[in-house]
PDB file of C-alpha atoms and ligand atoms in Angstrom:
ATOM      1  CA  MET A   1       0.000   0.000   0.000  1.00 65.00           C
ATOM      2  CA  GLU A   2       1.264   3.430  -0.899  1.00 68.00           C
ATOM      3  CA  ALA A   3       2.343   5.468   2.096  1.00 86.00           C
ATOM      4  CA  VAL A   4      -0.238   7.925   3.324  1.00 95.00           C
ATOM      5  CA  LYS A   5       1.594  10.936   4.685  1.00 97.00           C
ATOM      6  CA  SER A   6      -1.257  13.391   5.104  1.00 98.00           C
ATOM      7  CA  ILE A   7      -4.942  13.124   5.958  1.00 98.00           C
ATOM      8  CA  LEU A   8      -7.598  15.852   5.946  1.00 99.00           C
ATOM      9  CA  PHE A   9     -10.852  15.267   7.845  1.00 99.00           C
ATOM     10  CA  VAL A  10     -13.761  17.177   6.324  1.00 99.00           C
ATOM     11  CA  CYS A  11     -17.224  17.933   7.738  1.00 98.00           C
ATOM     12  CA  LEU A  12     -19.651  20.814   7.152  1.00 98.00           C
ATOM     13  CA  GLY A  13     -18.754  23.397   9.799  1.00 98.00           C
ATOM     14  CA  ASN A  14     -15.288  22.227  10.911  1.00 98.00           C
ATOM     15  CA  ILE A  15     -16.287  22.933  14.486  1.00 98.00           C
ATOM     16  CA  CYS A  16     -17.786  19.653  15.771  1.00 98.00           C
ATOM     17  CA  ARG A  17     -17.006  16.361  14.022  1.00 98.00           C
ATOM     18  CA  SER A  18     -13.823  16.920  12.011  1.00 98.00           C
ATOM     19  CA  PRO A  19     -11.851  18.707  14.770  1.00 98.00           C
ATOM     20  CA  LEU A  20     -12.746  15.860  17.135  1.00 98.00           C
ATOM     21  CA  ALA A  21     -11.532  13.360  14.524  1.00 98.00           C
ATOM     22  CA  GLU A  22      -8.342  15.393  14.140  1.00 98.00           C
ATOM     23  CA  GLY A  23      -7.835  15.405  17.920  1.00 98.00           C
ATOM     24  CA  ILE A  24      -8.238  11.624  18.135  1.00 98.00           C
ATOM     25  CA  ALA A  25      -5.888  11.110  15.172  1.00 98.00           C
ATOM     26  CA  ARG A  26      -3.132  13.377  16.430  1.00 98.00           C
ATOM     27  CA  ASP A  27      -3.224  11.632  19.801  1.00 98.00           C
ATOM     28  CA  ILE A  28      -2.644   8.246  18.103  1.00 98.00           C
ATOM     29  CA  ILE A  29       0.061   9.803  15.900  1.00 98.00           C
ATOM     30  CA  ARG A  30       1.821  11.137  18.984  1.00 97.00           C
ATOM     31  CA  GLN A  31       1.417   7.849  20.823  1.00 96.00           C
ATOM     32  CA  TYR A  32       2.987   5.797  18.010  1.00 96.00           C
ATOM     33  CA  ASN A  33       5.309   8.520  16.759  1.00 96.00           C
ATOM     34  CA  LEU A  34       3.925   8.263  13.210  1.00 97.00           C
ATOM     35  CA  ASP A  35       5.141  10.396  10.350  1.00 96.00           C
ATOM     36  CA  VAL A  36       1.769  11.606   9.125  1.00 97.00           C
ATOM     37  CA  LYS A  37       0.225  15.059   9.014  1.00 98.00           C
ATOM     38  CA  VAL A  38      -3.438  15.506   9.941  1.00 98.00           C
ATOM     39  CA  ASP A  39      -5.704  18.494   9.624  1.00 98.00           C
ATOM     40  CA  SER A  40      -9.424  19.240   9.339  1.00 99.00           C
ATOM     41  CA  ALA A  41     -11.624  21.636   7.375  1.00 99.00           C
ATOM     42  CA  GLY A  42     -15.272  22.364   6.564  1.00 98.00           C
ATOM     43  CA  THR A  43     -17.087  22.451   3.251  1.00 98.00           C
ATOM     44  CA  SER A  44     -18.821  25.645   4.421  1.00 98.00           C
ATOM     45  CA  GLY A  45     -17.196  28.900   5.429  1.00 97.00           C
ATOM     46  CA  TRP A  46     -19.628  29.525   8.288  1.00 98.00           C
ATOM     47  CA  HIS A  47     -17.245  29.064  11.199  1.00 98.00           C
ATOM     48  CA  ILE A  48     -13.911  30.331   9.983  1.00 98.00           C
ATOM     49  CA  ASP A  49     -11.450  30.949  12.854  1.00 98.00           C
ATOM     50  CA  GLU A  50     -13.890  29.630  15.459  1.00 98.00           C
ATOM     51  CA  MET A  51     -12.900  27.167  18.182  1.00 98.00           C
ATOM     52  CA  PRO A  52     -14.411  23.683  18.102  1.00 98.00           C
ATOM     53  CA  CYS A  53     -17.946  23.605  19.564  1.00 97.00           C
ATOM     54  CA  ALA A  54     -18.260  23.224  23.342  1.00 97.00           C
ATOM     55  CA  GLY A  55     -19.691  19.698  23.055  1.00 97.00           C
ATOM     56  CA  SER A  56     -16.669  18.476  21.105  1.00 98.00           C
ATOM     57  CA  ARG A  57     -14.162  20.300  23.308  1.00 98.00           C
ATOM     58  CA  ASN A  58     -15.763  18.859  26.442  1.00 98.00           C
ATOM     59  CA  ILE A  59     -16.002  15.292  25.223  1.00 98.00           C
ATOM     60  CA  ALA A  60     -12.395  15.514  24.032  1.00 98.00           C
ATOM     61  CA  LYS A  61     -11.307  16.675  27.510  1.00 98.00           C
ATOM     62  CA  LYS A  62     -13.277  13.882  29.154  1.00 98.00           C
ATOM     63  CA  HIS A  63     -11.112  11.473  27.151  1.00 98.00           C
ATOM     64  CA  GLY A  64      -7.848  13.266  27.894  1.00 98.00           C
ATOM     65  CA  LEU A  65      -7.583  15.216  24.632  1.00 98.00           C
ATOM     66  CA  ASN A  66      -7.362  18.950  24.213  1.00 98.00           C
ATOM     67  CA  ILE A  67      -8.606  20.378  20.902  1.00 98.00           C
ATOM     68  CA  ASP A  68      -8.998  23.988  22.065  1.00 98.00           C
ATOM     69  CA  ASP A  69      -6.164  25.110  19.765  1.00 98.00           C
ATOM     70  CA  LEU A  70      -7.991  24.102  16.566  1.00 98.00           C
ATOM     71  CA  ARG A  71      -9.775  26.726  14.459  1.00 98.00           C
ATOM     72  CA  GLY A  72     -12.407  26.423  11.764  1.00 98.00           C
ATOM     73  CA  ARG A  73     -11.380  26.810   8.145  1.00 98.00           C
ATOM     74  CA  ARG A  74     -12.874  26.093   4.768  1.00 98.00           C
ATOM     75  CA  VAL A  75     -11.587  23.319   2.553  1.00 98.00           C
ATOM     76  CA  SER A  76      -9.986  24.534  -0.670  1.00 98.00           C
ATOM     77  CA  ILE A  77      -9.063  22.673  -3.837  1.00 98.00           C
ATOM     78  CA  TYR A  78      -6.077  25.017  -4.163  1.00 97.00           C
ATOM     79  CA  ALA A  79      -4.700  24.783  -0.621  1.00 97.00           C
ATOM     80  CA  ASP A  80      -5.660  21.188   0.146  1.00 98.00           C
ATOM     81  CA  ASP A  81      -5.039  19.286  -3.074  1.00 97.00           C
ATOM     82  CA  ASP A  82      -1.737  17.921  -1.743  1.00 98.00           C
ATOM     83  CA  PHE A  83      -3.389  15.810   0.977  1.00 98.00           C
ATOM     84  CA  ASP A  84      -3.034  12.097   0.257  1.00 98.00           C
ATOM     85  CA  LEU A  85      -6.432  11.293   1.744  1.00 98.00           C
ATOM     86  CA  LEU A  86      -9.587  13.310   2.360  1.00 98.00           C
ATOM     87  CA  ILE A  87     -11.946  11.729   4.872  1.00 99.00           C
ATOM     88  CA  ALA A  88     -15.544  12.922   4.578  1.00 99.00           C
ATOM     89  CA  LEU A  89     -17.583  12.657   7.756  1.00 98.00           C
ATOM     90  CA  ASP A  90     -20.848  12.021   5.901  1.00 98.00           C
ATOM     91  CA  SER A  91     -22.223  11.475   2.392  1.00 98.00           C
ATOM     92  CA  ASN A  92     -22.983  15.167   1.838  1.00 98.00           C
ATOM     93  CA  ASN A  93     -19.413  16.099   2.699  1.00 98.00           C
ATOM     94  CA  GLN A  94     -18.209  13.410   0.311  1.00 98.00           C
ATOM     95  CA  ARG A  95     -20.434  14.678  -2.507  1.00 98.00           C
ATOM     96  CA  ASP A  96     -19.273  18.266  -1.884  1.00 98.00           C
ATOM     97  CA  LEU A  97     -15.613  17.258  -2.033  1.00 98.00           C
ATOM     98  CA  ILE A  98     -16.213  15.556  -5.370  1.00 98.00           C
ATOM     99  CA  SER A  99     -17.986  18.690  -6.661  1.00 98.00           C
ATOM    100  CA  LEU A 100     -15.057  20.842  -5.571  1.00 98.00           C
ATOM    101  CA  GLY A 101     -12.855  18.796  -7.905  1.00 98.00           C
ATOM    102  CA  PHE A 102     -10.736  16.677  -5.570  1.00 98.00           C
ATOM    103  CA  GLU A 103      -9.450  13.454  -7.091  1.00 97.00           C
ATOM    104  CA  LYS A 104     -12.134  10.861  -6.414  1.00 97.00           C
ATOM    105  CA  SER A 105      -9.686   8.137  -5.459  1.00 97.00           C
ATOM    106  CA  LYS A 106      -8.364  10.281  -2.584  1.00 97.00           C
ATOM    107  CA  ILE A 107     -11.820  10.786  -1.031  1.00 98.00           C
ATOM    108  CA  LYS A 108     -13.063   8.225   1.485  1.00 98.00           C
ATOM    109  CA  LYS A 109     -15.902   8.219   3.948  1.00 98.00           C
ATOM    110  CA  MET A 110     -15.149   7.958   7.668  1.00 98.00           C
ATOM    111  CA  GLY A 111     -17.831   5.326   8.248  1.00 98.00           C
ATOM    112  CA  ASP A 112     -16.188   2.992   5.731  1.00 98.00           C
ATOM    113  CA  PHE A 113     -13.568   2.328   8.383  1.00 98.00           C
ATOM    114  CA  GLY A 114     -15.356  -0.003  10.767  1.00 97.00           C
ATOM    115  CA  LEU A 115     -18.922   1.294  10.647  1.00 98.00           C
ATOM    116  CA  LYS A 116     -20.218  -0.237   7.404  1.00 97.00           C
ATOM    117  CA  GLY A 117     -20.267   3.126   5.668  1.00 97.00           C
ATOM    118  CA  ALA A 118     -22.483   4.891   8.229  1.00 98.00           C
ATOM    119  CA  ASP A 119     -22.580   8.690   8.214  1.00 98.00           C
ATOM    120  CA  ILE A 120     -21.168  10.411  11.280  1.00 98.00           C
ATOM    121  CA  PRO A 121     -24.251  12.519  12.027  1.00 97.00           C
ATOM    122  CA  ASP A 122     -23.997  16.287  12.427  1.00 95.00           C
ATOM    123  CA  PRO A 123     -24.529  17.951  15.832  1.00 91.00           C
ATOM    124  CA  TYR A 124     -28.140  18.914  15.181  1.00 89.00           C
ATOM    125  CA  THR A 125     -28.994  15.267  15.789  1.00 92.00           C
ATOM    126  CA  TYR A 126     -27.051  14.893  19.062  1.00 88.00           C
ATOM    127  CA  LYS A 127     -27.066  18.057  21.130  1.00 86.00           C
ATOM    128  CA  ASP A 128     -26.404  16.540  24.577  1.00 94.00           C
ATOM    129  CA  GLU A 129     -23.314  15.041  26.154  1.00 95.00           C
ATOM    130  CA  GLU A 130     -24.535  11.507  25.546  1.00 95.00           C
ATOM    131  CA  GLY A 131     -24.747  12.327  21.850  1.00 96.00           C
ATOM    132  CA  PHE A 132     -21.236  13.744  21.723  1.00 98.00           C
ATOM    133  CA  GLU A 133     -20.026  10.620  23.552  1.00 97.00           C
ATOM    134  CA  ARG A 134     -21.623   8.450  20.848  1.00 97.00           C
ATOM    135  CA  ILE A 135     -19.913  10.494  18.142  1.00 98.00           C
ATOM    136  CA  TYR A 136     -16.598  10.240  19.982  1.00 98.00           C
ATOM    137  CA  GLN A 137     -16.928   6.435  20.149  1.00 98.00           C
ATOM    138  CA  MET A 138     -17.794   6.224  16.435  1.00 98.00           C
ATOM    139  CA  LEU A 139     -14.803   8.384  15.545  1.00 98.00           C
ATOM    140  CA  LYS A 140     -12.491   6.397  17.781  1.00 98.00           C
ATOM    141  CA  ILE A 141     -13.367   3.169  15.960  1.00 97.00           C
ATOM    142  CA  CYS A 142     -12.951   4.722  12.510  1.00 98.00           C
ATOM    143  CA  VAL A 143      -9.757   6.682  13.149  1.00 98.00           C
ATOM    144  CA  HIS A 144      -8.080   3.653  14.744  1.00 97.00           C
ATOM    145  CA  GLN A 145      -9.077   1.473  11.845  1.00 97.00           C
ATOM    146  CA  LEU A 146      -8.032   4.044   9.256  1.00 97.00           C
ATOM    147  CA  LEU A 147      -4.595   4.525  10.817  1.00 97.00           C
ATOM    148  CA  SER A 148      -4.097   0.806  11.493  1.00 96.00           C
ATOM    149  CA  ILE A 149      -4.603   0.040   7.777  1.00 95.00           C
ATOM    150  CA  HIS A 150      -1.819   2.414   6.772  1.00 94.00           C
ATOM    151  CA  TYR A 151       0.336   1.961   9.874  1.00 94.00           C
ATOM    152  CA  PRO A 152       0.171  -1.649  11.094  1.00 91.00           C
ATOM    153  CA  VAL A 153       1.887  -0.656  14.353  1.00 93.00           C
ATOM    154  CA  VAL A 154      -1.411   1.010  15.318  1.00 94.00           C
ATOM    155  CA  GLU A 155      -3.808  -1.504  16.743  1.00 81.00           C
ATOM    156  CA  SER A 156      -7.253  -1.516  15.230  1.00 71.00           C
ATOM    157  CA  HIS A 157     -10.112  -0.769  17.574  1.00 65.00           C
ATOM    158  CA  GLN A 158     -11.247  -4.357  17.175  1.00 62.00           C
ATOM    159  CA  ASN A 159      -7.941  -5.620  18.559  1.00 67.00           C
ATOM    160  CA  LEU A 160      -8.127  -3.144  21.412  1.00 65.00           C
ATOM    161  CA  GLN A 161     -11.569  -4.465  22.359  1.00 60.00           C
ATOM    162  CA  GLN A 162     -10.431  -8.085  22.322  1.00 56.00           C
ATOM    163  CA  LYS A 163      -7.777  -7.453  24.958  1.00 51.00           C
TER     164      LYS A 163
HETATM  165  P1  LIG B   1     -19.773  20.002  11.942  1.00 80.81           P
HETATM  166  O1  LIG B   1     -21.145  20.493  12.560  1.00 80.81           O
HETATM  167  O2  LIG B   1     -19.991  19.878  10.449  1.00 80.81           O
HETATM  168  O3  LIG B   1     -19.567  18.669  12.594  1.00 80.81           O
HETATM  169  O4  LIG B   1     -18.747  21.014  12.321  1.00 80.81           O
HETATM  170  C1  LIG B   1     -21.830  21.621  12.139  1.00 80.81           C
HETATM  171  C2  LIG B   1     -21.581  22.818  12.752  1.00 80.81           C
HETATM  172  C3  LIG B   1     -22.286  23.950  12.357  1.00 80.81           C
HETATM  173  C4  LIG B   1     -23.218  23.849  11.336  1.00 80.81           C
HETATM  174  C5  LIG B   1     -23.467  22.646  10.729  1.00 80.81           C
HETATM  175  C6  LIG B   1     -22.771  21.510  11.144  1.00 80.81           C
HETATM  176  N1  LIG B   1     -23.955  24.998  10.926  1.00 80.81           N
HETATM  177  O5  LIG B   1     -24.923  24.850  10.159  1.00 80.81           O
HETATM  178  O6  LIG B   1     -23.614  26.124  11.330  1.00 80.81           O
END
C-alpha cells in the first residue's frame, strides 16, 4: 500500500465532528510517533477561525484530549489538493468534495472504516453530552481502523476491544 503521509478530515462546519476526529488522530500519531500530518476543514465557510464547539471540546477533555487550539477553516481545492487522503464525515461532505474537484480516489468516507459506511451525524442530531459521547466512540473506531490500515503498528479498535 502506498504510504499515506497526510490526511484531511472534512465535515460541514469544521467545528464539531472533524476537529474531534483530528484530535483523536493526532493523539494516536503522537502515541505511536507516526510520520503523518493531519488536519481538518469544513465544506462551508460559516465558522472560519472559530474554536471547536463546546460539546466536542468537552467530550475531548473527558477522554484526555485537548482540541482547544484548533480553528475552523474552509476546505480549498487550491490549498488542500496535496493531501493524500480526504476523509468525509458524511455522504454530503463526500459529494461536496467531489464537486469541488478533488481526485475521487483520494476521497473516502469515515464510516467505511469499521462502521459499514455509516454517516457520522452532524450535531443537530445529538445536542447533549450523551450524543457527543456516541460520536466520539464512532470516531475512535474509525480513526483507529483508518490509521491501522496504513500503519500496522497502530492496533485496530477491534484488537483493542479483544484485549
Ligand atoms: P460540523 O457540525 O460539520 O460537525 O462542524 C456543524 C456545525 C455547524 C453547522 C453545521 C454543522 N452549521 O450549520 O452552522
